[in-house]
XYZ file of C-alpha atoms in Angstrom:
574
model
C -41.543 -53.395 0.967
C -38.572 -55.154 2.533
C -37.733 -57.119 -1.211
C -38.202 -53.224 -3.112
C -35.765 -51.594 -0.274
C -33.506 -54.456 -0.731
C -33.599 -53.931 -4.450
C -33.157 -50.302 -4.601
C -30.426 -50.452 -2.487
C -29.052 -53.161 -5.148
C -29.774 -50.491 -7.225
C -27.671 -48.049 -6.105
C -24.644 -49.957 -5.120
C -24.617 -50.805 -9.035
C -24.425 -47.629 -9.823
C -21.218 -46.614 -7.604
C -19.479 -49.799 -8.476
C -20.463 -48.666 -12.291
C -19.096 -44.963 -11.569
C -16.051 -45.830 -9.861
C -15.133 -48.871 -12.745
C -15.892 -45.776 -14.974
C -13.504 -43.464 -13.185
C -11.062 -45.823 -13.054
C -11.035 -46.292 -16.845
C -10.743 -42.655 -17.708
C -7.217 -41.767 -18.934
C -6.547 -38.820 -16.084
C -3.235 -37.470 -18.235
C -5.262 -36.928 -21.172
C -6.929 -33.568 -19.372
C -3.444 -32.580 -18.444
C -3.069 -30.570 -21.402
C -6.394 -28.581 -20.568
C -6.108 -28.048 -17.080
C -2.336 -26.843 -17.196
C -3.179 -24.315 -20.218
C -6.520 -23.510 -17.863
C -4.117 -22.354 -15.281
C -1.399 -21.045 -17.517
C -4.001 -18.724 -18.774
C -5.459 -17.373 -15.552
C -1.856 -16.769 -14.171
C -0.253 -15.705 -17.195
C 2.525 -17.742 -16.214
C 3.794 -21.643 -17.383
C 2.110 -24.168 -15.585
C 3.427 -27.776 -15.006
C 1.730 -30.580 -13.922
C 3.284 -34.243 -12.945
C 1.601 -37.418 -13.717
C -2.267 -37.303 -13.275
C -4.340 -40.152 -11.678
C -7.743 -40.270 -10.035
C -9.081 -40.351 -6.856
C -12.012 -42.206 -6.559
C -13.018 -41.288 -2.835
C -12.259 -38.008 -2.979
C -13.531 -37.130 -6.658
C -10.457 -35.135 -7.820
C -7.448 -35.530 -10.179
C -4.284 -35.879 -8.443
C -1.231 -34.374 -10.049
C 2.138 -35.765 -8.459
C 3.643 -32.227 -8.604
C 3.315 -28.941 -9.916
C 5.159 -25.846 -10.810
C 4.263 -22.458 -11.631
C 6.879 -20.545 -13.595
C 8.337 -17.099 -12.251
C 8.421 -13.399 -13.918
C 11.305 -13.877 -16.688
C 12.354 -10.836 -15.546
C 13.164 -12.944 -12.207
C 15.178 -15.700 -13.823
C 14.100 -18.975 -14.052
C 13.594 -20.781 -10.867
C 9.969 -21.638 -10.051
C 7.132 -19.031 -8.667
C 5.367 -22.044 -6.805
C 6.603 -25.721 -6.391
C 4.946 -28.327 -5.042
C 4.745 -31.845 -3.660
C 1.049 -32.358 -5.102
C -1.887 -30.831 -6.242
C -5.759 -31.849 -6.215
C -7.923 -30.703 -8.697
C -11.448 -31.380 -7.610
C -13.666 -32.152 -11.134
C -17.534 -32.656 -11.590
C -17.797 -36.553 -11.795
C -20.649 -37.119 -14.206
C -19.503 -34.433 -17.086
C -16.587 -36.340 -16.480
C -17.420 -39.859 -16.671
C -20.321 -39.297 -19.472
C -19.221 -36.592 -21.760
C -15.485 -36.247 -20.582
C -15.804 -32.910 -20.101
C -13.658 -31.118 -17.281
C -15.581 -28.963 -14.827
C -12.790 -27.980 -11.881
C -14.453 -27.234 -8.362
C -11.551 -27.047 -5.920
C -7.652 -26.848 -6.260
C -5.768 -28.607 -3.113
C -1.917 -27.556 -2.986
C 0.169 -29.171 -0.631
C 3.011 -28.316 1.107
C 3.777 -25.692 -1.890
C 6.579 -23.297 -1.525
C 6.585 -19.731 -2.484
C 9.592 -17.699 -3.731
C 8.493 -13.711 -3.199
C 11.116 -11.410 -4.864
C 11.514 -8.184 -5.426
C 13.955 -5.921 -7.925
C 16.265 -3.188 -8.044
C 13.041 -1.086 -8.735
C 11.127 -2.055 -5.823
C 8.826 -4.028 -7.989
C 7.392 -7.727 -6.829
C 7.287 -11.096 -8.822
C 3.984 -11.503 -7.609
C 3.182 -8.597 -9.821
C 2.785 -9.653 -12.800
C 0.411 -12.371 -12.116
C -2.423 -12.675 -14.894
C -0.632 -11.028 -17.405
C 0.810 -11.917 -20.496
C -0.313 -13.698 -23.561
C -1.851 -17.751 -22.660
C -0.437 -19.225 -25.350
C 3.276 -17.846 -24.686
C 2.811 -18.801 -20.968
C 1.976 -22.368 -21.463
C 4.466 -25.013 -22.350
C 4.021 -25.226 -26.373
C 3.227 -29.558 -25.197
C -0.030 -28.360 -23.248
C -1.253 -26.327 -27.202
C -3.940 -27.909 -27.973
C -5.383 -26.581 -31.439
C -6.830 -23.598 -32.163
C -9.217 -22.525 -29.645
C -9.049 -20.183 -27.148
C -7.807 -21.676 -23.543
C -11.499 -20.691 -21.194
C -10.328 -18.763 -18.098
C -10.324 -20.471 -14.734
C -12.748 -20.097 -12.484
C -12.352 -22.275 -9.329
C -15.068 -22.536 -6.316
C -12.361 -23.287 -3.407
C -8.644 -22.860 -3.087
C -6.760 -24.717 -0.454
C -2.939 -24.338 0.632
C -1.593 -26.852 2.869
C 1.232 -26.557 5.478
C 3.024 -24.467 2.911
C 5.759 -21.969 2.608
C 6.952 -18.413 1.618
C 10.318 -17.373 1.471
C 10.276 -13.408 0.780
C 13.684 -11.569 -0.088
C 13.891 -8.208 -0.381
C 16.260 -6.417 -3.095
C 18.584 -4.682 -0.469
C 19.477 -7.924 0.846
C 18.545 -10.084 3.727
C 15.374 -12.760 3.313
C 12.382 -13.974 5.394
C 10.528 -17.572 5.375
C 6.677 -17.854 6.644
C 5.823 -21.661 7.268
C 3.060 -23.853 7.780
C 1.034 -21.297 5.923
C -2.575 -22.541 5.581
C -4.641 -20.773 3.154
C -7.995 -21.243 1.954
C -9.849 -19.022 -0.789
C -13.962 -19.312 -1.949
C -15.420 -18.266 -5.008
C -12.537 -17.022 -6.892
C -12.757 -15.214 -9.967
C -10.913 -12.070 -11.210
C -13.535 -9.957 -11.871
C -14.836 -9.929 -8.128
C -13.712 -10.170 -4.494
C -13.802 -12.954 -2.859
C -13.272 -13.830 1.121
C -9.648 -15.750 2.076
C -8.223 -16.377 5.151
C -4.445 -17.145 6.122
C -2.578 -18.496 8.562
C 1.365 -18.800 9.112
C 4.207 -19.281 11.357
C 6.797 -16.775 11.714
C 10.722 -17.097 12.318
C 11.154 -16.773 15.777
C 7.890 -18.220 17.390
C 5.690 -16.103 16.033
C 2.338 -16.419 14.243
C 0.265 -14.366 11.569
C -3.792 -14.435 10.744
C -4.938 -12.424 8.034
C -9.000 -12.422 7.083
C -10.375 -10.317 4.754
C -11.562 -10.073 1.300
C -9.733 -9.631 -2.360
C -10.169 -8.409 -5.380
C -11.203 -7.723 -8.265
C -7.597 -9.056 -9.405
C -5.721 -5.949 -11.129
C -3.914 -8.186 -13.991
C -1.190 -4.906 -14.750
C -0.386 -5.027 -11.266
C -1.387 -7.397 -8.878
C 0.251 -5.537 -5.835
C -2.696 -2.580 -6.882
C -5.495 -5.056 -6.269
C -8.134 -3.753 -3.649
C -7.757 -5.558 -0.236
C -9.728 -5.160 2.962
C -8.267 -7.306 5.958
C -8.269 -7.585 9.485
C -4.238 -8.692 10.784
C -3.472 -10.541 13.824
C 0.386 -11.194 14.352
C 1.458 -12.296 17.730
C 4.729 -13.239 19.636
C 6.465 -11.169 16.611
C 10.453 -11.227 17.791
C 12.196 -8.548 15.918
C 15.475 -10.307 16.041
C 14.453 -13.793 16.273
C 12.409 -12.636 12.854
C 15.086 -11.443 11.264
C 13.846 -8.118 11.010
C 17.049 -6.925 13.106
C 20.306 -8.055 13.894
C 21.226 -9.233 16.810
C 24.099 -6.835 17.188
C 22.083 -3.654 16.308
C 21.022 -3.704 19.562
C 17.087 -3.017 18.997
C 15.033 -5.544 19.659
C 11.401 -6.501 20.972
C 8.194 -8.801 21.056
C 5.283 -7.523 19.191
C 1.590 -8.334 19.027
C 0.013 -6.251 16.457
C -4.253 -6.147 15.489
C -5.000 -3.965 12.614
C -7.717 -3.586 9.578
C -5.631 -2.707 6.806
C -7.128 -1.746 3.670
C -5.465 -1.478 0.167
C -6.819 0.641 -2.545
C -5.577 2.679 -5.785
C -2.046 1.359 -4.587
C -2.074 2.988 -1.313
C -1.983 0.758 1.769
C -4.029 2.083 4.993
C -3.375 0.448 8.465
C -4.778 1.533 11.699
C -4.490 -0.509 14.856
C -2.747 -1.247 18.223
C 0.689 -2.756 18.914
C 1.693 -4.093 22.451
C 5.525 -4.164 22.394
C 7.016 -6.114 24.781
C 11.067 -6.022 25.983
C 11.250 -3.178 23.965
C 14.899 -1.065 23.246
C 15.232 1.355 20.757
C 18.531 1.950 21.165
C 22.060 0.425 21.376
C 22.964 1.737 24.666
C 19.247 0.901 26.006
C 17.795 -2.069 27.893
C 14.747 -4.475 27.320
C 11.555 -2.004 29.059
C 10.739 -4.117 32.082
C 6.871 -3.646 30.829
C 5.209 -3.668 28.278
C 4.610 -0.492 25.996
C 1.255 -0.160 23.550
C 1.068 2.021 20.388
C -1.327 2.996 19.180
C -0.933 3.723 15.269
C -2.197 5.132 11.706
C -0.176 5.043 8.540
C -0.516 5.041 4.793
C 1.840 3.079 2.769
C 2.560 3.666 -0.998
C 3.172 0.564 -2.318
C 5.206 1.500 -5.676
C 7.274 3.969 -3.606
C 7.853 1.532 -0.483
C 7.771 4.623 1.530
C 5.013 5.555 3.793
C 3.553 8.549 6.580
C 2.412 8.159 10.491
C -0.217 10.199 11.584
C -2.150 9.884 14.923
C -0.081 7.560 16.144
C 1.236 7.514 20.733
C 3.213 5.240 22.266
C 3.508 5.094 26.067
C 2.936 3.364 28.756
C -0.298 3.937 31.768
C -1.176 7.959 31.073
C 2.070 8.734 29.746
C 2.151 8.864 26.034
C 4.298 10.070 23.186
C 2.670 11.642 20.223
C 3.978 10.641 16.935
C 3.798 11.867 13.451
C 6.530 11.494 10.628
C 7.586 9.491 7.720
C 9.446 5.933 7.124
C 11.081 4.568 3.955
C 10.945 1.011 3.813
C 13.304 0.714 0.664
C 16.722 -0.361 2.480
C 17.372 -3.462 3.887
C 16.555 -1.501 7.025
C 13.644 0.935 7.862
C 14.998 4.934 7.628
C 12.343 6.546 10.318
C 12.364 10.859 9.931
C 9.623 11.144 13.347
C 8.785 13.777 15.809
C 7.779 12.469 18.959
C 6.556 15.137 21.576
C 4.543 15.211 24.925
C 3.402 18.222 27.550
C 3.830 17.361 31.325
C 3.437 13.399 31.145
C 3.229 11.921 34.642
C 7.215 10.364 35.225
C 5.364 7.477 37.522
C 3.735 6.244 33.914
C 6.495 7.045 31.876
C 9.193 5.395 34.082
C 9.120 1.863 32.548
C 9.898 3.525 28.829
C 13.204 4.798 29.918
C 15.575 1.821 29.988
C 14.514 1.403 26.077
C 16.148 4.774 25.231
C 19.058 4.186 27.300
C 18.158 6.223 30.538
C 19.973 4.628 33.189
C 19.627 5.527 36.911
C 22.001 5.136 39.609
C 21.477 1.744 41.438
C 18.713 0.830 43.616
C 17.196 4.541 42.502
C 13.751 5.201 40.994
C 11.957 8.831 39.936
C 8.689 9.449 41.982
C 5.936 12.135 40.787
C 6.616 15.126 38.774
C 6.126 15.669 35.068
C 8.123 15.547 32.261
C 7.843 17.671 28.817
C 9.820 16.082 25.787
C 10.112 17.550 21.751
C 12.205 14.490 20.595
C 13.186 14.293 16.611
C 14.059 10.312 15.343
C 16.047 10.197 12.499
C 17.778 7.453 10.495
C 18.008 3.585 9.907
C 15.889 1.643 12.814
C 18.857 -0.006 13.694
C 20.865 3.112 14.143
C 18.414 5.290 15.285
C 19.420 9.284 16.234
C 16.924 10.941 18.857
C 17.663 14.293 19.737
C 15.806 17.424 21.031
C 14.978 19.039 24.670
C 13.417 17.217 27.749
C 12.644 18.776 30.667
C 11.403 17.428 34.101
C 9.734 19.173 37.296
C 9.331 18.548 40.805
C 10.228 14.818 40.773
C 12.382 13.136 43.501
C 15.077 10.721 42.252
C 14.516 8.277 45.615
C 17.720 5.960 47.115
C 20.111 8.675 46.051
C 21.056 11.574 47.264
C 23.508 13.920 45.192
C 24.325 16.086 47.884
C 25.701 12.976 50.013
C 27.589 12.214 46.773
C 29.284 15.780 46.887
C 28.892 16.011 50.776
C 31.713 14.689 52.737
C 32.651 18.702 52.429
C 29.539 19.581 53.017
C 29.236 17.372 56.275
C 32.152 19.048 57.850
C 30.246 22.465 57.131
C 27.599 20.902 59.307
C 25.222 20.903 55.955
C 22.793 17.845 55.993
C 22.100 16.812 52.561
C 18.668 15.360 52.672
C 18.543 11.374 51.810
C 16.608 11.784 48.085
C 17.504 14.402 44.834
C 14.230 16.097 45.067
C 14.376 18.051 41.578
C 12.363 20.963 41.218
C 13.499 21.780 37.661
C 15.508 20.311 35.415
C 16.297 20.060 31.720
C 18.700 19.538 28.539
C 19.414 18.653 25.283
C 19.715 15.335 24.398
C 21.561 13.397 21.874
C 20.681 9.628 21.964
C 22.600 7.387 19.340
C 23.641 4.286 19.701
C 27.532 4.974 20.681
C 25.687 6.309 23.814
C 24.041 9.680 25.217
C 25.000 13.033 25.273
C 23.749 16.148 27.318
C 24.955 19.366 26.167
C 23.874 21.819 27.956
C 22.025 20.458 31.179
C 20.864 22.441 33.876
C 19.106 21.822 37.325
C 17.710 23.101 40.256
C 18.313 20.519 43.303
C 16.134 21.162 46.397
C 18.008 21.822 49.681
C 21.827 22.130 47.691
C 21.246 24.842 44.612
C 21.727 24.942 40.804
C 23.663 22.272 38.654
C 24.562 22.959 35.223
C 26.904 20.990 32.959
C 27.385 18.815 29.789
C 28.891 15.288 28.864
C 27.909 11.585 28.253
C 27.195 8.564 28.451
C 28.265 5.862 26.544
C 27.105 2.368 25.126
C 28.939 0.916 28.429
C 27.195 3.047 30.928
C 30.172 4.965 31.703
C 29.777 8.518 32.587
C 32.147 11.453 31.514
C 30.285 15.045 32.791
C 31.574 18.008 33.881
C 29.266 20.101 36.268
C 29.107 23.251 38.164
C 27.871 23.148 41.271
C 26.474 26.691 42.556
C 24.950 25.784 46.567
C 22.458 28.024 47.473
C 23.290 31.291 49.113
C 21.799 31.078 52.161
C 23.031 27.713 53.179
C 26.037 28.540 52.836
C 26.074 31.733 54.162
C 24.942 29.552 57.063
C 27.472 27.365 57.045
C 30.943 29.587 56.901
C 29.807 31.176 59.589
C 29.033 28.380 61.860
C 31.311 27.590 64.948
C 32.465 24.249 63.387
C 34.756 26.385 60.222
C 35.843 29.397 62.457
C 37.760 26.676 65.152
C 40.732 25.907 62.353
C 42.322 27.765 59.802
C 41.217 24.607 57.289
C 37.792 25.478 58.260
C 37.824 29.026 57.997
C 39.007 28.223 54.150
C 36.688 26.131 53.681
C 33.971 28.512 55.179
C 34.860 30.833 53.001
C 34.706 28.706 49.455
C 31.873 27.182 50.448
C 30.192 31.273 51.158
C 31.180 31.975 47.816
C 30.545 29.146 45.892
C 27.004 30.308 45.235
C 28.624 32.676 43.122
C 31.590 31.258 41.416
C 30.809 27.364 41.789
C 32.190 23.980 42.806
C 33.776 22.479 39.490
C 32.824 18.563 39.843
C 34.023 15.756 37.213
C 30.889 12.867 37.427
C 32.811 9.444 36.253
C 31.770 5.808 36.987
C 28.578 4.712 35.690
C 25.416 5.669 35.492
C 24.222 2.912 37.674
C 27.318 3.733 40.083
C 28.435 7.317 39.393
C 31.646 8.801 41.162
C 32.233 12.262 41.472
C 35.770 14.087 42.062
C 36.909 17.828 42.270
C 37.525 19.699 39.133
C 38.474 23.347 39.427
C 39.441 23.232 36.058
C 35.743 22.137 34.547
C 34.841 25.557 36.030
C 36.389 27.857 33.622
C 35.369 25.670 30.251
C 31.811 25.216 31.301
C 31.823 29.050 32.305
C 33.108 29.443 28.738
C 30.125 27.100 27.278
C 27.998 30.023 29.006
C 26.164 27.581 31.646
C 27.474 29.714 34.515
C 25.982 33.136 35.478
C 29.414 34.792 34.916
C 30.923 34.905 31.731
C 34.539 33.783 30.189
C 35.930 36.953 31.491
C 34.869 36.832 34.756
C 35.679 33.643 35.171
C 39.720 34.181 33.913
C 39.398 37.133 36.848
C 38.534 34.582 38.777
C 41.137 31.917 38.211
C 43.724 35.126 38.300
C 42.930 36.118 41.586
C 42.963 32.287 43.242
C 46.086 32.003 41.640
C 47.461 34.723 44.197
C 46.473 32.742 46.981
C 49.016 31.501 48.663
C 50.278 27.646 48.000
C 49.560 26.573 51.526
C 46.051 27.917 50.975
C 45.511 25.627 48.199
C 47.291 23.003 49.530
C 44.741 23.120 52.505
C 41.603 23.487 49.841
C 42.300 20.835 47.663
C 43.314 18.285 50.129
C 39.992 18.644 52.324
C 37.787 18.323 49.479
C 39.306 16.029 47.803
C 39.880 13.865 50.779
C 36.077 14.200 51.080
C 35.228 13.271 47.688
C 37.654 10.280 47.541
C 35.929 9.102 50.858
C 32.483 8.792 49.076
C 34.320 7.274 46.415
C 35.840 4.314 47.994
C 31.857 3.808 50.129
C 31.289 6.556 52.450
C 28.607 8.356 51.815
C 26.700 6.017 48.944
């Protein structure tokens, strides 16, 4: 037994030594010819391979390098380059009848050009079309016959790369993409799986299934996938500038699913650091969406449906369209929401440039918003009506900011802005935000209504009207403290009828450190706008009969409340 095991292994050793010396005598470069016009065929574009030789261990043909030709339509520099390929062959067809039978193809380190034209159309396109013969280099024509298609059991991609430029400028480069593909053949599916590293420190997995290959149009062929992209940096991606002032950190899971040329996607996106707009800031957490959209993939444009973004219970619905054709995204959305709880929604604000004053937070209420997005991502428009109730700006109090008046009157502004109403028409762009009109009702100190902005900087240019309510000051002019001096008793008696005419107030600084001064003359142009109770005409009645006051009167007026004012200016009263 020992002297037959000893034999057969004899036996076998022979035969690998026999194989191998047999391998090793097989010219390799004379299948070049067949497996380049193989390939040619299936792509429908020129294939070149380098110098063949074979690898013994591994069972494969190794070609030094390869190149797959591009669309002529998009010039002349290579589809696919790369430092080697490995064409895995069955051995014995090879070695006895030396006959070609390919298993696997092995690329390595290949990179990919991805281009698209004026007319939105890809170079990956085209693939498998186009006569074999004219695609493969007239040195790989071999006779007569007809080239047999390709049919390969496993593709591999190693630690490549894929460089994709769009036609309105600007490109994007994918590396260390590992790809591996079973049982391909065009008249099927088969299962692939992808993996790559984006610009930026981001990565991208994409599973799923492909196929049957549509040879007019490869961008039409049905695909069913499952997306993972994570640490996504829209900037650090190149996917916007750095000076555009919109920026964020993505993850994104989605099935997507391709089919008659129309691509479906429906999954959830946590966006972290987000800003949306130029005169925003990073949101300190982080915001999910969660989305739907269809994608035409001839058009490059594409619809949202059932699609809210938020943060906690507070979330946006969003529904519109986006046209991807530009070098950057044009959004036309609506984004709406009925009385979303301001404690969830707080964290979004900073990304569309709300700023509060320093050391300042909302508590409680609701807020109602009917927002419309429109234009280039990077120079995004929002506009529409928001409206807030019962919500308490805490750490500042606007009556303290118009009080040092209002403290000799003996009226005690209470410590928060406790809001019971409030609302306007917003313009949000990136040069800044604008409020035109605004109105509010201010617990404990009476109705506000004005208009102005904000800019990119922060800084603040508003005129308001400040209208106290009636019975606190009816209160105050007649308390003890006005009636002892002839200032007071002027003061007293503006301050009784200011919750009829109003206290014109110019709001300056910044939004994180506001300042506030006396205006008389924003009263008059914002009565004009129609955001007072009296109209233009009663309000020129109005300026006609102060101007017969006498000059000492004003004198006395203006100097107390502006002395007052410039007081909380310059710290009192912060």
């Amino acid at each position: 037994m020992k002297r037959l095991l000893i034999v057969l292994v004899a036996v076998v050793l022979g035969i690998v030594v026999l194989a191998a010396g047999a391998l090793l005598l097989v010219d390799a470069n004379r299948f070049r010819p067949q497996i380049q016009a193989s390939l040619s065929e299936a792509l429908g574009r020129p294939v070149t391979l380098g110098k063949l030789h074979v690898s013994v261990l591994s069972g494969s043909l190794d070609a030094d390098d390869i190149t797959i030709g591009d669309d002529p339509a998009f010039g002349k520099q290579p589809f696919v380059s790369a430092k080697s390929l490995a064409v895995g062959v069955r051995l014995w067809p090879l070695i006895v009848h030396r006959e070609l039978h390919v298993t696997t193809l092995t690329l390595d380190r290949p990179y990919v050009h991805l281009r698209e034209n004026r007319a939105g159309r890809w170079n990956f396109a085209s693939i498998g079309v186009g006569d074999a013969k004219a695609a493969t280099p007239a040195a790989t024509q071999t006779g007569g016959d007809a080239v047999p298609a390709l049919r390969v059991d496993s593709l591999r991609i190693r630690d490549g790369s894929i460089e994709l430029t769009r036609a309105a400028g600007g490109s994007r480069t994918y590396s260390h993409v590992q790809l591996s593909a079973d049982r391909i053949a065009t008249d099927a599916a088969f299962p692939f799986s992808m993996r790559a590293d984006i610009a930026g420190g981001g990565s991208l997995q994409l599973d799923g299934d492909l196929g049957p290959w549509r040879a007019g149009n490869a961008a039409l062929t049905p695909l069913k996938a499952h997306l993972v992209m994570k640490h996504l940096d829209l900037v650090g991606a190149g996917l916007m500038s750095a000076h555009d002032g919109v920026g964020g950190v993505l993850d994104l899971d989605t099935q997507i699913a391709s089919s008659k040329g129309v691509l479906h996607s429906k999954g959830r996106i946590d966006a972290h650091k987000l800003q949306l707009v130029a005169s925003g800031s990073p949101a300190p957490q982080p915001v999910r969406v969660d989305y739907q959209a269809d994608y035409n993939l001839s058009a490059s444009t594409g619809a949202i449906t059932d699609t809210t973004l938020g943060s906690g219970k507070a979330t946006l619905a969003l529904s519109g369209r986006f046209d991807s054709r530009g070098k950057v995204m044009q959004l036309d959305l609506t984004m709406r929401g009925s009385k979303l709880p301001i404690d969830d929604l707080q964290p979004l604000l900073p990304a569309f440039g709300v700023v509060l004053p320093k050391n300042s937070r909302l508590s409680g209420g609701t807020l109602n918003v009917n927002l419309h997005a429109r234009g280039p991502l990077d120079a995004l428009v929002i506009s529409g009506p928001v409206s807030a109730d019962n919500t308490r700006l805490a750490g500042f109090s606007l009556g303290q900011k118009l009080g040092g008046a209002l403290s000799l009157a003996g009226i005690q502004a209470p410590s928060d802005t406790v809001i019971q109403h409030a609302e306007a028409s917003l313009t949000i762009a990136p040069s800044g935000i604008r409020a035109d009109p605004a109105k509010a009702v201010i617990q404990g100190l009476g109705d506000i209504a004005g208009k102005g902005r904000m800019a990119a900087s922060g800084a603040l240019d508003f005129d308001m009207l400040v209208k106290l309510n009636a019975d606190l000051t009816k209160n105050a002019a007649s308390g003890k403290l006005l009636s002892q001096s002839k200032a007071g008793r002027v003061l007293g008696g503006l301050l009784g009828g200011s919750s009829q005419n109003g206290i014109g107030v110019h709001v300056g600084g910044t939004a994180s450190d506001p300042s506030f001064r006396l205006d008389p003359s924003a009263v008059a142009g914002l009565l004009r706008s129609g955001l007072g109770a009296k109209s233009a005409t009663d309000a020129n009645s109005t300026q006609s009969t102060s101007s017969q006051k006498t000059q000492s009167t004003k004198d006395v007026l203006g100097n107390l409340l502006r002395g007052a004012l410039d007081k909380n200016k310059s710290g009192t009263g912060k």
